[in-house]
Amino acid sequence: MNTTAHPDTVLIIDFGSQVTQLIARRVREAGVYSEIVPFQSAEEAFRRIEPKAVILSGSPASTIDIGSPRAPQMIFEAGVPVLGICYGEQTMCAQLGGSVEGGHHREFGRAFLEIEDECALFDGVWAKGTRHQVWMSHGDRVTTIPDGFRVVGTSTGAPFAAIADEKRKFYAVQFHPEVVHTPDGSKLLANFVHRIAGLRGDWSMAAYREQAVAAIRKQVGDGRVICALSGGVDSSVAAVLIHEAIGERLTCIFVDHGLMRKGEGEQVVSMYREHYNIPLVHVQAQDLFIGALEGEADPEKKRKTIGRLFIEVFEQEAKKLERDGKRAEFLAQGTLYPDVIESVSFTGGPSVTIKSHHNVGGLPDRMNMKLVEPLRELFKDEVRALGRELGLPDHFIERHPFPGPGLAIRCPGPVTREKLDILREADAIYLDEIRKAGLYDAIWQAFAVLLPVQTVGVMGDGRTYEFVCALRAVTSVDGMTADFYHYDMNFLGNAATRIINEVRGINRVVYDVTSKPPGTIEWE
């Protein structure tokens, strides 16, 4: 798929903020398609996409430094509405004749915005004379605004915390409206795309499904597709969507590596063969993967080993299909938009490194296959919405996220068959207790971790020397920030008692209360 199918697109220019993806999510939640591009390619993207509005993201950079990122000047001359956020406000002002200085009352975290005047960005949300919580993250601040702008909001550390030039439809804010810590921020972004840019809210999964099916048929033609089915939501939704487009010319290959949660391999096979009648090759490769991982402690080596073996097994199965006269020219992958963004990020920080168990455009050249990636424009929550649109069962769609390397990375330290079996049983009991308590849908992700620690304990009349199991549960609205779930102690006591009583090899259970702050990319 490509953006020619989305005539009303908002272009988001990424200057390196760790929460740029949230801007795109909020715009899409308002029913408008958005696309992120790094600032170096923004001019080319602006000409190609012809967006109806532009948003400038935040950045760890400083506009006062020589060579710091800038927006293409043509954007300010094109007559389209522009919204600058944090660094985006600062570079907008610097490029249009204002000034920015460093060292003035840095603001990080919760702050309060005083609404000094009415403006279209605040319509129906914030009134003149009121005070509202926002989330700040800046060391520099604007000290002079360009001609044509007026101040509509201030904060303790930012006298130009919100500015507007209605004639040119330029708006800028020093705070971050995209994060949940600015409670009304999504409404401000909705005002920008609807009231200011005049865009309709017609971006929906029903429309996307129709466009995606047409795009798949156009790309594949009369060819065949094989899909690397992991058993997760992403590859499953991709498979069902492609099957709708080309039917029996899709073959799914499910490589069962023995690192899934208890019973999940059987569930995947049952769903695809019995409910969807999608051609499925089930490869029993548990011995191969676990044998290669046994004794390996380094998490990155685990990932790379799993990725390498997966490709090798997949290639073998593809060759078998070719010998049977079912050669596929295309490979389907459940690549998501965050994977694409991270793979082209311009910074040298954490957002540049794509998760190493993903394979965005990274097939070995020897396979000589073209990629079909029907989800590469979607965020995780949008994939779930598309899955519901396609009729996948809710219990499958709403399943907690599970990383590609599976239990291998939830078993820190050397991997052994025994430890994987212990972890699988503990994890199953934990999730069973969560479901019985009616908490599963209230938690974004929950799982057990088998720590590389053994402790002495007394169980009954005997001494034991067994593993410690850690339980984790987090809540999240966007998958990028998270807080630990605040369990009732009775629940934790019941879950821990069951695990210790029923799983031989564990004699102690702890609960992880680590939170995931704004800006971190991955939570596993």
Coordinates of C-alpha atoms in Angstrom, one line a residue:
M1 CA 0.0 0.0 0.0
N2 CA 1.1 3.6 -0.4
T3 CA -0.1 7.0 0.5
T4 CA -1.7 7.7 -2.9
A5 CA -4.7 5.9 -1.3
H6 CA -4.9 8.5 1.4
P7 CA -5.6 11.9 -0.2
D8 CA -6.1 13.6 3.1
T9 CA -2.7 13.0 4.7
V10 CA -1.0 14.8 7.6
L11 CA 2.8 14.8 7.3
I12 CA 4.7 14.6 10.5
I13 CA 8.3 15.6 10.3
D14 CA 10.4 13.7 12.8
F15 CA 13.3 15.6 14.5
G16 CA 14.1 12.7 16.7
S17 CA 11.6 12.8 19.5
Q18 CA 11.0 9.5 21.3
V19 CA 7.3 10.1 21.2
T20 CA 6.8 11.2 17.6
Q21 CA 4.9 8.0 17.0
L22 CA 2.3 9.2 19.5
I23 CA 1.6 12.2 17.3
A24 CA 0.7 10.0 14.4
R25 CA -1.5 7.8 16.6
R26 CA -3.4 10.8 18.0
V27 CA -4.0 12.1 14.5
R28 CA -5.3 8.7 13.3
E29 CA -7.5 8.4 16.4
A30 CA -9.1 11.6 15.1
G31 CA -9.9 9.7 11.9
V32 CA -7.2 11.3 9.7
Y33 CA -4.3 9.4 8.1
S34 CA -0.8 10.5 9.0
E35 CA 2.7 9.6 8.0
I36 CA 6.0 10.2 9.7
V37 CA 9.2 11.1 7.8
P38 CA 12.7 12.0 9.2
F39 CA 13.6 15.6 8.6
Q40 CA 16.3 14.8 6.1
S41 CA 13.8 13.4 3.6
A42 CA 10.9 15.8 4.5
E43 CA 11.2 17.9 1.3
E44 CA 10.9 14.9 -1.0
A45 CA 8.1 13.5 1.1
F46 CA 6.2 16.8 1.1
R47 CA 6.4 16.9 -2.8
R48 CA 5.4 13.2 -3.1
I49 CA 2.6 13.1 -0.6
E50 CA 1.1 16.6 -1.0
P51 CA -0.2 16.7 2.6
K52 CA -3.1 18.8 3.7
A53 CA -1.3 19.7 6.9
V54 CA 2.1 19.4 8.6
I55 CA 3.2 18.7 12.2
L56 CA 6.7 19.3 13.4
S57 CA 7.8 17.0 16.2
G58 CA 10.0 17.5 19.3
S59 CA 13.7 16.6 19.4
P60 CA 16.6 16.1 21.7
A61 CA 18.5 18.7 19.6
S62 CA 18.8 22.4 20.3
T63 CA 18.0 25.0 17.7
I64 CA 20.9 27.2 19.0
D65 CA 23.5 24.6 17.9
I66 CA 25.1 24.9 14.5
G67 CA 23.7 22.2 12.1
S68 CA 20.7 21.4 14.2
P69 CA 17.6 20.0 12.4
R70 CA 15.4 22.3 10.4
A71 CA 12.1 21.9 8.5
P72 CA 12.2 22.5 4.7
Q73 CA 11.5 26.2 4.2
M74 CA 9.1 25.3 1.4
I75 CA 6.6 24.0 4.0
F76 CA 6.1 27.4 5.4
E77 CA 5.5 28.8 1.9
A78 CA 3.1 26.2 0.6
G79 CA -0.1 27.6 2.2
V80 CA -0.8 24.5 4.3
P81 CA -1.5 24.6 8.1
V82 CA 1.5 23.8 10.3
L83 CA 1.7 22.8 13.9
G84 CA 5.0 22.9 15.8
I85 CA 5.4 20.8 19.0
C86 CA 8.2 21.6 21.5
Y87 CA 11.3 21.6 19.3
G88 CA 8.9 22.0 16.4
E89 CA 7.8 25.4 17.9
Q90 CA 11.4 26.5 18.4
T91 CA 12.5 25.7 14.9
M92 CA 9.4 27.3 13.4
C93 CA 10.1 30.5 15.3
A94 CA 13.8 30.4 14.4
Q95 CA 13.1 29.8 10.7
L96 CA 10.4 32.5 10.5
G97 CA 12.3 35.4 12.2
G98 CA 11.9 34.8 15.9
S99 CA 14.6 33.7 18.4
V100 CA 15.3 30.9 20.7
E101 CA 17.7 30.8 23.7
G102 CA 19.0 28.1 26.1
G103 CA 19.3 28.0 29.8
H104 CA 16.0 29.5 30.7
H105 CA 13.9 27.8 33.4
R106 CA 14.1 24.2 32.1
E107 CA 10.7 22.4 32.3
F108 CA 10.5 18.6 32.4
G109 CA 7.4 16.8 33.4
R110 CA 4.1 18.2 34.6
A111 CA 3.5 21.9 34.2
F112 CA 0.5 24.2 34.0
L113 CA -0.6 26.2 31.0
E114 CA -2.3 29.6 31.5
I115 CA -4.7 30.3 28.6
E116 CA -4.1 33.9 27.7
D117 CA -6.4 34.2 24.7
E118 CA -8.8 32.3 22.5
C119 CA -7.6 30.5 19.4
A120 CA -8.9 27.8 17.0
L121 CA -6.5 25.2 18.5
F122 CA -8.3 25.6 21.9
D123 CA -11.9 25.8 20.5
G124 CA -14.3 23.8 22.7
V125 CA -11.4 22.5 24.9
W126 CA -9.7 25.4 26.8
A127 CA -11.2 28.8 27.5
K128 CA -9.4 32.1 28.0
G129 CA -8.5 32.6 31.7
T130 CA -8.3 28.9 32.6
R131 CA -5.4 26.8 33.7
H132 CA -4.6 23.3 32.5
Q133 CA -2.1 20.5 33.1
V134 CA 0.4 19.8 30.2
W135 CA 3.6 17.8 29.8
M136 CA 6.8 19.8 29.2
S137 CA 10.2 18.5 28.1
H138 CA 12.5 21.4 27.1
G139 CA 15.7 23.1 28.1
D140 CA 15.6 25.9 25.4
R141 CA 12.7 28.3 25.0
V142 CA 11.4 30.8 22.5
T143 CA 12.2 34.4 23.5
T144 CA 10.9 36.3 20.5
I145 CA 8.0 35.2 18.3
P146 CA 7.9 35.9 14.5
D147 CA 5.8 38.7 13.0
G148 CA 2.2 37.7 12.7
F149 CA 2.1 35.5 15.8
R150 CA 0.4 36.2 19.1
V151 CA 0.7 34.5 22.4
V152 CA -2.3 32.4 23.5
G153 CA -0.7 30.4 26.3
T154 CA 2.0 30.7 28.9
S155 CA 3.7 28.6 31.6
T156 CA 6.2 29.3 34.4
G157 CA 9.2 28.4 32.3
A158 CA 7.8 29.4 28.8
P159 CA 6.3 32.8 28.2
F160 CA 5.5 31.7 24.6
A161 CA 4.1 28.2 25.5
A162 CA 1.4 28.5 22.9
I163 CA 1.4 30.8 19.9
A164 CA -0.8 31.3 16.8
D165 CA -0.8 33.0 13.4
E166 CA -4.4 32.5 12.2
K167 CA -3.8 34.2 8.9
R168 CA -1.2 31.6 7.8
K169 CA -2.7 28.8 9.9
F170 CA 0.5 28.4 11.8
Y171 CA 0.3 27.2 15.4
A172 CA 2.9 26.1 17.9
V173 CA 3.1 24.8 21.5
Q174 CA 6.0 24.2 23.8
F175 CA 4.4 21.3 25.6
H176 CA 3.6 17.8 24.2
P177 CA -0.1 17.3 23.4
E178 CA 0.5 13.8 22.1
V179 CA 1.3 12.2 25.5
V180 CA -1.4 11.0 27.9
H181 CA 0.2 13.3 30.5
T182 CA -1.4 16.2 28.7
P183 CA -5.0 15.2 29.5
D184 CA -6.7 17.2 26.7
G185 CA -3.9 17.0 24.2
S186 CA -5.6 14.6 21.8
K187 CA -8.5 17.1 21.5
L188 CA -6.0 19.9 20.5
L189 CA -4.6 17.7 17.8
A190 CA -8.2 16.9 16.6
N191 CA -8.9 20.6 16.5
F192 CA -5.8 21.1 14.3
V193 CA -6.7 18.4 11.7
H194 CA -10.5 19.1 11.7
R195 CA -11.1 22.8 12.5
I196 CA -7.9 24.3 11.2
A197 CA -6.9 22.0 8.4
G198 CA -10.5 21.1 7.5
L199 CA -9.9 17.4 7.1
R200 CA -12.7 14.8 7.3
G201 CA -12.4 12.0 9.8
D202 CA -12.9 9.2 7.3
W203 CA -9.8 7.1 8.1
S204 CA -11.3 3.8 9.3
M205 CA -10.4 0.1 9.4
A206 CA -13.3 -0.7 7.0
A207 CA -11.8 1.7 4.5
Y208 CA -8.3 0.4 5.1
R209 CA -9.5 -3.2 4.6
E210 CA -11.0 -2.4 1.2
Q211 CA -7.9 -0.4 0.1
A212 CA -5.5 -3.1 1.4
V213 CA -7.3 -6.0 -0.4
A214 CA -7.2 -4.0 -3.7
A215 CA -3.5 -3.2 -3.2
I216 CA -2.6 -6.9 -2.4
R217 CA -4.4 -8.1 -5.6
K218 CA -2.7 -5.4 -7.7
Q219 CA 0.8 -6.3 -6.3
V220 CA 0.4 -10.1 -6.4
G221 CA -1.5 -10.5 -9.6
D222 CA -1.8 -14.2 -10.4
G223 CA 1.2 -15.0 -8.2
R224 CA 1.5 -17.0 -4.9
V225 CA 2.3 -15.8 -1.4
I226 CA 3.8 -17.6 1.6
C227 CA 3.3 -16.1 5.0
A228 CA 5.7 -16.5 7.9
L229 CA 3.1 -17.2 10.6
S230 CA 4.3 -16.7 14.1
G231 CA 1.1 -17.2 15.9
G232 CA 0.9 -13.6 17.1
V233 CA -1.7 -11.1 16.2
D234 CA 0.3 -9.2 13.6
S235 CA 1.1 -12.1 11.3
S236 CA -2.3 -13.6 11.8
V237 CA -4.2 -10.5 10.8
A238 CA -1.9 -10.2 7.7
A239 CA -2.6 -13.8 6.8
V240 CA -6.4 -13.4 7.0
L241 CA -6.3 -10.2 5.1
I242 CA -4.2 -11.7 2.3
H243 CA -6.3 -14.8 2.2
E244 CA -9.4 -12.6 1.6
A245 CA -7.5 -11.0 -1.3
I246 CA -6.1 -14.0 -3.1
G247 CA -7.6 -17.1 -1.5
E248 CA -5.9 -20.5 -1.9
R249 CA -2.8 -18.9 -3.5
L250 CA -1.7 -18.1 0.1
T251 CA 0.2 -20.7 2.1
C252 CA 1.1 -20.1 5.7
I253 CA 4.2 -21.6 7.2
F254 CA 4.1 -21.9 11.0
V255 CA 7.5 -22.7 12.5
D256 CA 6.8 -24.0 15.9
H257 CA 10.1 -23.3 17.7
G258 CA 9.0 -24.5 21.2
L259 CA 9.3 -21.1 22.7
M260 CA 5.6 -20.2 22.8
R261 CA 3.2 -20.0 25.8
K262 CA 1.5 -23.2 26.9
G263 CA -0.9 -24.6 24.3
E264 CA -0.5 -21.7 21.8
G265 CA 1.0 -23.8 19.0
E266 CA -2.1 -26.1 19.0
Q267 CA -4.4 -23.1 19.1
V268 CA -2.8 -21.5 16.1
V269 CA -3.1 -24.7 14.0
S270 CA -6.7 -25.2 15.1
M271 CA -7.7 -21.7 14.2
Y272 CA -6.2 -21.7 10.7
R273 CA -7.1 -25.2 9.6
E274 CA -10.5 -25.5 11.2
H275 CA -11.9 -22.0 11.2
Y276 CA -10.3 -20.3 8.2
N277 CA -9.4 -23.2 6.0
I278 CA -6.1 -21.4 5.1
P279 CA -3.4 -23.7 3.7
L280 CA -1.0 -24.2 6.6
V281 CA 2.4 -26.0 6.9
H282 CA 3.1 -26.8 10.5
V283 CA 6.8 -27.3 11.1
Q284 CA 7.8 -29.0 14.3
A285 CA 11.2 -27.4 14.9
Q286 CA 11.3 -27.4 18.7
D287 CA 14.4 -29.7 19.0
L288 CA 16.3 -27.6 16.5
F289 CA 15.7 -24.2 18.2
I290 CA 16.0 -25.3 21.8
G291 CA 19.1 -27.4 21.0
A292 CA 20.8 -24.3 19.5
L293 CA 19.8 -22.1 22.4
E294 CA 20.7 -24.5 25.2
G295 CA 23.2 -22.9 27.5
E296 CA 23.1 -19.5 25.7
A297 CA 22.8 -16.5 28.1
D298 CA 23.4 -13.5 26.0
P299 CA 19.9 -12.0 25.0
E300 CA 21.1 -10.6 21.7
K301 CA 22.7 -13.9 20.7
K302 CA 19.4 -15.6 21.6
R303 CA 17.5 -13.3 19.3
K304 CA 20.0 -13.7 16.4
T305 CA 20.1 -17.5 16.8
I306 CA 16.3 -17.6 16.7
G307 CA 16.1 -15.3 13.7
R308 CA 18.8 -17.2 11.7
L309 CA 17.2 -20.6 12.4
F310 CA 13.7 -19.3 11.5
I311 CA 15.0 -18.1 8.1
E312 CA 16.8 -21.4 7.5
V313 CA 13.7 -23.5 8.3
F314 CA 11.5 -21.1 6.3
E315 CA 13.7 -21.4 3.3
Q316 CA 13.6 -25.2 3.5
E317 CA 9.8 -25.2 3.5
A318 CA 9.7 -22.8 0.6
K319 CA 11.8 -25.1 -1.4
K320 CA 9.5 -28.0 -0.7
L321 CA 6.5 -26.0 -1.9
E322 CA 8.5 -25.2 -5.1
R323 CA 9.2 -28.9 -5.7
D324 CA 5.4 -29.5 -5.3
G325 CA 4.7 -26.9 -8.1
K326 CA 3.6 -24.2 -5.6
R327 CA 6.5 -21.8 -5.9
A328 CA 5.7 -18.5 -4.3
E329 CA 7.1 -15.2 -5.6
F330 CA 6.0 -13.2 -2.6
L331 CA 6.6 -13.4 1.1
A332 CA 4.1 -11.9 3.5
Q333 CA 5.2 -10.3 6.8
G334 CA 3.3 -8.7 9.6
T335 CA 5.6 -5.6 9.7
L336 CA 4.0 -2.7 11.5
Y337 CA 4.4 1.1 11.2
P338 CA 6.5 1.5 14.3
D339 CA 9.0 -1.1 12.8
V340 CA 9.2 0.9 9.6
I341 CA 9.7 4.2 11.5
E342 CA 12.4 2.8 13.7
S343 CA 14.2 1.3 10.7
V344 CA 14.6 4.7 9.0
S345 CA 15.1 6.8 12.1
F346 CA 17.8 9.5 11.6
T347 CA 19.1 9.6 15.2
G348 CA 21.9 7.5 16.7
G349 CA 19.9 6.9 19.8
P350 CA 17.7 4.0 20.8
S351 CA 15.0 4.7 18.3
V352 CA 17.3 4.0 15.4
T353 CA 17.7 0.3 16.3
I354 CA 14.9 -1.8 15.0
K355 CA 14.0 -4.7 17.2
S356 CA 16.4 -7.4 16.2
H357 CA 13.7 -10.1 16.0
H358 CA 11.9 -8.2 13.3
N359 CA 12.9 -8.5 9.7
V360 CA 11.7 -5.3 8.0
G361 CA 12.8 -5.6 4.4
G362 CA 15.6 -7.9 5.6
L363 CA 15.1 -11.1 3.6
P364 CA 18.3 -12.8 2.4
D365 CA 18.9 -11.9 -1.2
R366 CA 19.2 -15.6 -2.1
M367 CA 15.5 -16.1 -1.4
N368 CA 14.7 -13.8 -4.4
M369 CA 11.2 -13.0 -3.1
K370 CA 9.2 -9.8 -3.0
L371 CA 7.7 -8.6 0.2
V372 CA 4.0 -8.2 0.9
E373 CA 3.5 -6.1 4.0
P374 CA -0.2 -5.1 4.3
L375 CA 0.1 -3.8 7.8
R376 CA 3.1 -1.6 7.4
E377 CA 1.0 1.6 7.7
L378 CA -0.7 0.5 11.0
F379 CA 0.0 0.7 14.7
K380 CA -0.7 -2.2 17.0
D381 CA -4.1 -1.0 18.1
E382 CA -5.1 -0.5 14.5
V383 CA -4.0 -4.0 13.7
R384 CA -6.4 -5.3 16.4
A385 CA -9.2 -3.1 15.0
L386 CA -8.5 -4.5 11.5
G387 CA -8.6 -8.0 13.0
R388 CA -12.0 -7.4 14.5
E389 CA -13.1 -6.0 11.1
L390 CA -11.9 -9.3 9.5
G391 CA -13.8 -11.4 12.0
L392 CA -11.0 -12.8 14.1
P393 CA -12.2 -13.9 17.6
D394 CA -11.9 -11.4 20.3
H395 CA -10.0 -13.8 22.6
F396 CA -7.3 -14.0 20.0
I397 CA -7.2 -10.3 19.0
E398 CA -7.1 -9.1 22.6
R399 CA -4.3 -11.5 23.6
H400 CA -1.5 -9.8 25.4
P401 CA 1.6 -9.0 23.2
F402 CA 4.2 -11.7 23.0
P403 CA 7.7 -11.0 21.6
G404 CA 9.0 -13.0 18.6
P405 CA 11.8 -14.7 20.6
G406 CA 9.1 -15.9 23.0
L407 CA 10.1 -17.5 26.3
A408 CA 13.8 -17.4 25.4
I409 CA 14.1 -13.8 26.5
R410 CA 11.8 -14.3 29.5
C411 CA 14.3 -16.8 30.7
P412 CA 17.3 -14.6 31.5
G413 CA 20.6 -16.4 31.6
P414 CA 21.3 -19.8 30.0
V415 CA 18.3 -21.5 28.3
T416 CA 17.6 -25.1 29.1
R417 CA 14.6 -27.3 28.3
E418 CA 13.9 -27.7 32.0
K419 CA 13.8 -24.0 32.6
L420 CA 11.6 -23.4 29.6
D421 CA 9.1 -26.0 30.9
I422 CA 9.1 -24.5 34.4
L423 CA 8.5 -21.0 33.0
R424 CA 5.8 -22.2 30.6
E425 CA 3.8 -23.8 33.5
A426 CA 4.3 -20.8 35.8
D427 CA 3.2 -18.4 33.1
A428 CA 0.1 -20.5 32.4
I429 CA -1.0 -20.5 36.0
Y430 CA -0.4 -16.7 36.3
L431 CA -2.5 -16.0 33.3
D432 CA -5.2 -18.4 34.5
E433 CA -5.4 -16.6 37.8
I434 CA -5.7 -13.2 36.0
R435 CA -8.5 -14.5 33.8
K436 CA -10.4 -16.0 36.8
A437 CA -10.1 -12.7 38.6
G438 CA -11.6 -10.9 35.6
L439 CA -8.4 -8.8 35.1
Y440 CA -7.1 -9.9 31.8
D441 CA -8.7 -7.1 29.7
A442 CA -7.7 -4.5 32.3
I443 CA -4.0 -5.4 31.9
W444 CA -2.1 -4.6 28.7
Q445 CA 0.6 -7.2 29.1
A446 CA 1.3 -9.8 31.8
F447 CA 3.8 -12.6 32.0
A448 CA 6.1 -14.6 34.2
V449 CA 9.9 -14.5 34.1
L450 CA 12.2 -17.2 35.4
L451 CA 15.1 -15.4 37.0
P452 CA 18.6 -16.8 36.8
V453 CA 18.6 -17.0 40.6
Q454 CA 18.1 -20.0 42.9
T455 CA 17.3 -19.7 46.6
V456 CA 17.2 -22.0 49.6
G457 CA 13.7 -22.5 50.9
V458 CA 11.9 -24.8 53.2
M459 CA 8.8 -26.6 51.8
G460 CA 7.1 -28.8 54.3
D461 CA 9.8 -30.8 56.1
G462 CA 12.4 -30.4 53.4
R463 CA 14.9 -27.9 52.1
T464 CA 14.7 -26.8 48.5
Y465 CA 17.1 -25.0 46.2
E466 CA 15.0 -23.8 43.4
F467 CA 14.3 -20.8 41.0
V468 CA 12.8 -17.5 41.7
C469 CA 9.8 -16.5 39.5
A470 CA 9.1 -12.9 38.8
L471 CA 5.6 -11.8 37.7
R472 CA 5.0 -8.7 35.6
A473 CA 1.9 -6.8 34.7
V474 CA 1.6 -3.4 33.1
T475 CA -1.2 -1.1 32.0
S476 CA -0.8 1.0 28.9
V477 CA -3.0 3.1 26.5
D478 CA -0.5 3.3 23.7
G479 CA 2.1 0.5 24.1
M480 CA 4.8 3.1 24.4
T481 CA 4.4 4.2 28.1
A482 CA 3.3 1.9 30.8
D483 CA 2.8 1.6 34.6
F484 CA 2.8 -1.5 36.7
Y485 CA -0.6 -2.9 37.5
H486 CA -1.7 -2.3 41.1
Y487 CA -2.8 -5.8 42.2
D488 CA -4.6 -6.5 45.4
M489 CA -2.2 -8.4 47.7
N490 CA -4.7 -11.2 48.0
F491 CA -4.5 -11.8 44.3
L492 CA -0.7 -11.9 44.3
G493 CA -0.8 -14.2 47.3
N494 CA -3.1 -16.7 45.6
A495 CA -1.1 -16.6 42.3
A496 CA 2.2 -17.1 44.1
T497 CA 0.8 -20.0 46.2
R498 CA -0.5 -21.8 43.1
I499 CA 2.8 -21.4 41.3
I500 CA 4.9 -22.7 44.2
N501 CA 2.6 -25.6 44.9
E502 CA 2.0 -26.7 41.3
V503 CA 5.3 -26.0 39.6
R504 CA 8.2 -28.1 40.6
G505 CA 11.4 -26.0 40.4
I506 CA 10.1 -22.7 41.9
N507 CA 10.2 -21.9 45.6
R508 CA 9.8 -18.1 45.5
V509 CA 7.7 -15.6 43.6
V510 CA 8.2 -11.8 43.4
Y511 CA 6.3 -9.0 41.7
D512 CA 8.0 -6.5 39.4
V513 CA 6.8 -2.9 39.9
T514 CA 9.0 -1.3 37.3
S515 CA 7.2 1.3 35.2
K516 CA 7.9 2.2 31.5
P517 CA 8.5 6.0 31.3
P518 CA 7.6 8.1 28.2
G519 CA 10.0 7.7 25.4
T520 CA 11.2 4.1 25.8
I521 CA 10.6 2.0 22.7
E522 CA 10.2 -1.5 23.8
W523 CA 8.7 -3.4 26.7
E524 CA 9.2 -7.2 26.9

